Short mmCIF file of C-alpha atoms in Angstrom, two decimals:
data_model
loop_
_atom_site.label_atom_id
_atom_site.label_comp_id
_atom_site.label_asym_id
_atom_site.label_seq_id
_atom_site.Cartn_x
_atom_site.Cartn_y
_atom_site.Cartn_z
CA UNK A 1 10.73 -7.46 36.37
CA UNK A 2 7.71 -8.81 38.20
CA UNK A 3 4.59 -9.62 36.26
CA UNK A 4 2.57 -6.89 38.08
CA UNK A 5 5.07 -4.22 37.12
CA UNK A 6 5.25 -5.51 33.55
CA UNK A 7 1.48 -5.34 33.20
CA UNK A 8 1.44 -1.84 34.71
CA UNK A 9 4.14 -0.64 32.29
CA UNK A 10 2.15 -2.01 29.36
CA UNK A 11 -1.03 -0.29 30.59
CA UNK A 12 0.87 3.00 30.78
CA UNK A 13 2.19 2.58 27.20
CA UNK A 14 -1.27 1.77 25.89
CA UNK A 15 -2.70 4.74 27.68
CA UNK A 16 -0.10 6.98 26.07
CA UNK A 17 -0.86 5.49 22.64
CA UNK A 18 -4.62 5.94 23.02
CA UNK A 19 -4.89 9.41 24.48
CA UNK A 20 -1.65 11.31 24.11
CA UNK A 21 -0.58 12.94 20.80
CA UNK A 22 3.24 13.09 20.69
CA UNK A 23 5.96 13.42 18.18
CA UNK A 24 5.55 11.44 14.96
CA UNK A 25 8.24 8.83 15.96
CA UNK A 26 7.21 8.56 19.64
CA UNK A 27 4.06 6.36 19.15
CA UNK A 28 6.04 3.89 17.07
CA UNK A 29 8.74 3.52 19.75
CA UNK A 30 6.20 3.17 22.56
CA UNK A 31 4.14 0.66 20.55
CA UNK A 32 7.26 -1.42 19.85
CA UNK A 33 8.13 -1.47 23.55
CA UNK A 34 4.56 -2.39 24.51
CA UNK A 35 4.49 -5.25 21.96
CA UNK A 36 7.81 -6.60 23.18
CA UNK A 37 6.39 -6.59 26.76
CA UNK A 38 3.17 -8.27 25.60
CA UNK A 39 5.27 -10.96 23.90
CA UNK A 40 7.06 -11.57 27.19
CA UNK A 41 3.68 -12.03 28.85
CA UNK A 42 2.78 -14.59 26.15
CA UNK A 43 5.90 -16.54 26.95
CA UNK A 44 5.28 -16.40 30.73
CA UNK A 45 1.65 -17.51 30.17
CA UNK A 46 2.45 -20.32 27.79
CA UNK A 47 5.70 -21.69 29.23
CA UNK A 48 7.48 -21.22 32.52
CA UNK A 49 10.71 -22.73 31.27
CA UNK A 50 13.91 -20.69 31.02
CA UNK A 51 15.61 -20.25 27.64
CA UNK A 52 18.67 -18.44 26.33
CA UNK A 53 18.19 -14.63 26.12
CA UNK A 54 18.57 -14.57 22.28
CA UNK A 55 15.82 -17.17 21.86
CA UNK A 56 13.61 -15.37 24.39
CA UNK A 57 14.03 -11.96 22.60
CA UNK A 58 13.07 -13.49 19.23
CA UNK A 59 10.03 -15.41 20.57
CA UNK A 60 8.85 -12.42 22.64
CA UNK A 61 9.14 -10.11 19.65
CA UNK A 62 7.25 -12.52 17.37
CA UNK A 63 4.49 -13.13 19.94
CA UNK A 64 4.14 -9.42 20.53
CA UNK A 65 3.87 -8.60 16.82
CA UNK A 66 1.26 -11.37 16.35
CA UNK A 67 -0.85 -9.76 19.10
CA UNK A 68 -1.59 -6.61 17.02
CA UNK A 69 -3.31 -8.36 14.01
CA UNK A 70 -4.97 -10.72 16.45
CA UNK A 71 -6.67 -7.79 18.23
CA UNK A 72 -7.54 -5.97 15.10
CA UNK A 73 -9.15 -9.12 13.58
CA UNK A 74 -11.12 -9.63 16.79
CA UNK A 75 -12.38 -6.04 16.62
CA UNK A 76 -13.34 -6.41 12.96
CA UNK A 77 -15.29 -9.69 13.66
CA UNK A 78 -17.05 -7.94 16.58
CA UNK A 79 -18.01 -5.04 14.34
CA UNK A 80 -16.05 -2.52 16.34
CA UNK A 81 -14.39 0.30 14.36
CA UNK A 82 -10.63 -0.09 14.22
CA UNK A 83 -8.76 2.97 15.54
CA UNK A 84 -5.94 3.83 17.94
CA UNK A 85 -8.14 3.81 21.00
CA UNK A 86 -10.10 0.63 20.22
CA UNK A 87 -6.87 -1.20 19.40
CA UNK A 88 -5.29 0.03 22.61
CA UNK A 89 -8.33 -1.06 24.66
CA UNK A 90 -8.25 -4.47 22.90
CA UNK A 91 -4.58 -4.87 23.74
CA UNK A 92 -5.29 -3.87 27.29
CA UNK A 93 -7.87 -6.62 27.49
CA UNK A 94 -5.39 -9.12 26.15
CA UNK A 95 -2.78 -7.99 28.60
CA UNK A 96 -5.25 -8.41 31.47
CA UNK A 97 -5.97 -11.95 30.36
CA UNK A 98 -2.34 -12.84 29.96
CA UNK A 99 -1.35 -11.22 33.24
CA UNK A 100 -4.04 -13.18 35.12
CA UNK A 101 -2.81 -16.44 33.56
CA UNK A 102 0.84 -15.62 34.44
CA UNK A 103 0.02 -14.72 38.06
CA UNK A 104 -1.94 -17.95 38.51
CA UNK A 105 1.00 -19.97 37.02
CA UNK A 106 3.53 -18.18 39.20
CA UNK A 107 1.46 -18.68 42.34
CA UNK A 108 1.01 -22.41 41.48
CA UNK A 109 4.66 -23.05 40.59
CA UNK A 110 6.51 -20.43 42.65
CA UNK A 111 8.43 -19.38 39.58
CA UNK A 112 10.44 -16.13 39.82
CA UNK A 113 10.40 -13.50 37.16
CA UNK A 114 13.38 -13.31 34.86
CA UNK A 115 15.60 -10.37 36.04
CA UNK A 116 17.07 -10.03 32.61
CA UNK A 117 13.76 -8.87 31.08
CA UNK A 118 14.50 -5.07 31.17
CA UNK A 119 17.82 -5.73 29.43
CA UNK A 120 16.17 -7.97 26.83
CA UNK A 121 13.46 -5.38 26.08
CA UNK A 122 16.12 -2.64 25.87
CA UNK A 123 18.15 -4.74 23.44
CA UNK A 124 15.18 -4.84 21.07
CA UNK A 125 13.60 -1.39 21.62
CA UNK A 126 16.76 0.75 21.65
CA UNK A 127 18.16 -0.21 18.21
CA UNK A 128 14.70 -0.29 16.67
CA UNK A 129 13.90 3.15 18.15
CA UNK A 130 17.18 4.58 16.89
CA UNK A 131 16.41 3.15 13.43
CA UNK A 132 12.90 4.76 13.43
CA UNK A 133 14.28 8.09 14.59
CA UNK A 134 17.06 8.06 12.05
CA UNK A 135 14.63 7.08 9.22
CA UNK A 136 12.21 9.84 10.24
CA UNK A 137 14.97 12.47 10.31
CA UNK A 138 16.33 11.25 6.94
CA UNK A 139 12.85 11.55 5.34
CA UNK A 140 12.35 15.00 6.84
CA UNK A 141 15.77 16.11 5.44
CA UNK A 142 15.02 14.57 2.04
CA UNK A 143 11.64 16.44 1.82
CA UNK A 144 13.47 19.74 2.39
CA UNK A 145 16.06 19.18 -0.33
CA UNK A 146 15.45 20.74 -3.79
CA UNK A 147 13.98 18.29 -6.23
CA UNK A 148 14.05 18.50 -10.05
CA UNK A 149 10.59 19.09 -11.59
CA UNK A 150 8.84 15.96 -12.72
CA UNK A 151 8.90 15.43 -16.46
CA UNK A 152 5.66 16.18 -18.28
CA UNK A 153 3.77 13.61 -20.31
CA UNK A 154 1.03 13.18 -22.79
CA UNK A 155 -0.93 9.90 -23.02
CA UNK A 156 -3.68 8.47 -25.22
CA UNK A 157 -5.96 5.52 -24.47
CA UNK A 158 -9.17 4.06 -25.80
CA UNK A 159 -12.20 4.88 -23.74
CA UNK A 160 -15.97 4.20 -23.73
CA UNK A 161 -16.93 1.01 -25.45
CA UNK A 162 -13.48 0.81 -27.12
CA UNK A 163 -11.78 0.47 -23.71
CA UNK A 164 -13.22 -3.04 -23.53
CA UNK A 165 -11.67 -4.19 -26.77
CA UNK A 166 -9.84 -7.50 -26.10
CA UNK A 167 -10.05 -9.17 -29.49
CA UNK A 168 -10.08 -8.20 -33.19
CA UNK A 169 -12.93 -5.90 -34.09
CA UNK A 170 -15.25 -6.39 -37.09
CA UNK A 171 -15.31 -2.99 -38.75
CA UNK A 172 -18.36 -2.41 -40.97
CA UNK A 173 -18.12 -0.96 -44.49
CA UNK A 174 -19.07 2.50 -43.27
CA UNK A 175 -16.30 2.42 -40.62
CA UNK A 176 -16.66 3.05 -36.92
CA UNK A 177 -16.13 5.77 -34.36
CA UNK A 178 -14.03 5.18 -31.27
CA UNK A 179 -13.37 7.55 -28.37
CA UNK A 180 -9.88 8.44 -27.33
CA UNK A 181 -8.93 9.81 -23.95
CA UNK A 182 -6.11 12.37 -24.22
CA UNK A 183 -4.32 13.39 -21.00
CA UNK A 184 -1.58 15.97 -20.58
CA UNK A 185 0.34 17.02 -17.50
CA UNK A 186 3.40 19.18 -16.98
CA UNK A 187 3.48 20.30 -20.60
CA UNK A 188 2.50 23.63 -22.18
CA UNK A 189 -0.41 23.89 -24.56
CA UNK A 190 0.39 22.39 -27.87
CA UNK A 191 -1.00 21.18 -31.17
CA UNK A 192 -0.03 17.65 -32.19
CA UNK A 193 -0.94 15.59 -35.28
CA UNK A 194 -3.72 13.00 -34.69
CA UNK A 195 -3.24 10.17 -37.08
CA UNK A 196 -5.02 6.86 -37.90
CA UNK A 197 -3.10 4.05 -39.57
CA UNK A 198 -4.50 0.79 -40.85
CA UNK A 199 -1.45 -1.46 -41.15
CA UNK A 200 1.31 0.73 -42.63
CA UNK A 201 -1.19 2.94 -44.50
CA UNK A 202 -2.10 6.38 -43.16
CA UNK A 203 -5.84 6.71 -43.61
CA UNK A 204 -6.63 9.87 -41.56
CA UNK A 205 -4.80 12.81 -40.03
CA UNK A 206 -5.58 16.19 -38.47
CA UNK A 207 -4.07 18.55 -35.97
CA UNK A 208 -5.40 18.39 -32.42
CA UNK A 209 -5.00 21.09 -29.78
CA UNK A 210 -3.97 19.66 -26.43
CA UNK A 211 -4.65 21.79 -23.35
CA UNK A 212 -2.11 21.73 -20.42
CA UNK A 213 -2.94 19.62 -17.37
CA UNK A 214 -6.22 18.36 -18.81
CA UNK A 215 -7.99 15.16 -19.83
CA UNK A 216 -10.32 15.24 -22.84
CA UNK A 217 -12.31 12.73 -24.87
CA UNK A 218 -11.88 12.89 -28.61
CA UNK A 219 -13.92 11.03 -31.25
CA UNK A 220 -11.82 9.36 -33.90
CA UNK A 221 -13.20 7.81 -37.15
CA UNK A 222 -11.65 4.55 -38.27
CA UNK A 223 -12.48 3.53 -41.89
CA UNK A 224 -13.01 -0.08 -42.87
CA UNK A 225 -9.92 -2.03 -43.87
CA UNK A 226 -9.84 -3.05 -47.54
CA UNK A 227 -10.39 -6.76 -46.80
CA UNK A 228 -11.37 -9.14 -44.04
CA UNK A 229 -7.76 -9.93 -43.10
CA UNK A 230 -6.38 -9.00 -39.68
CA UNK A 231 -5.07 -5.40 -39.68
CA UNK A 232 -3.24 -3.42 -37.01
CA UNK A 233 -5.16 -0.27 -36.23
CA UNK A 234 -2.96 2.47 -34.73
CA UNK A 235 -4.22 5.82 -33.44
CA UNK A 236 -1.43 8.20 -32.55
CA UNK A 237 -1.13 11.70 -31.22
CA UNK A 238 2.36 13.01 -31.69
CA UNK A 239 4.72 10.32 -30.50
CA UNK A 240 2.18 8.44 -28.27
CA UNK A 241 -0.23 5.90 -29.65
CA UNK A 242 -2.69 3.16 -28.86
CA UNK A 243 -3.32 0.03 -30.95
CA UNK A 244 -6.06 -2.53 -31.55
CA UNK A 245 -6.75 -5.04 -34.40
CA UNK A 246 -9.67 -5.21 -36.81
CA UNK A 247 -11.07 -6.81 -39.95
CA UNK A 248 -13.03 -5.29 -42.81
CA UNK A 249 -16.30 -6.58 -44.21
CA UNK A 250 -14.74 -8.12 -47.38
CA UNK A 251 -13.23 -11.53 -47.60
CA UNK A 252 -9.55 -11.92 -46.97
#
């Protein structure tokens, strides 16, 4: 394929990507073909030497894939919003530059275009396109299949100032209040026991109503441990719990 025809084919693909809304898998296939062709332009611009088809396919694919982040980074540095049209225009500018370099090289050296290019692009694009199409159809079929309902859950976590606890807390003699975030999803309304344990000792307990599919903040009182030794403070709601460590005001 001549360089002029190759550049024209890339322009057509970029125009399609920028302005035509097609099937979900069509832009991906067209973009892959365009990037493979851009990679071939990179090879023609940087080297005029022949190489085995397998090597050329790999290098052209890699060079084409690198072109996409190169253009997006250039747009970002230039303060241009990144979108389908701006990226397509940026790639078109890159193709114009590469095409000009290749034409100058070919005129200076009299090199002929590689007639195997269409077959090389087809060898990359065809299996990749089939993979994309098969993956898209598989995802569509999976979405239509019946799925079991997601299991419900109830969680508790410290919130407010207590969410920042990252070391043992000094608990004063009059105790302290911590806030607890209670979340429930996929479960019916229920009442669960809210308990506070200091070490193995249960120091407080009361029933707490938990609304379905809701997140509430609950204030929990934690009494001071009997001494200044390190104690495990566990606040539990039903079978879920959260833990931190604290010391009382007395000496250990």
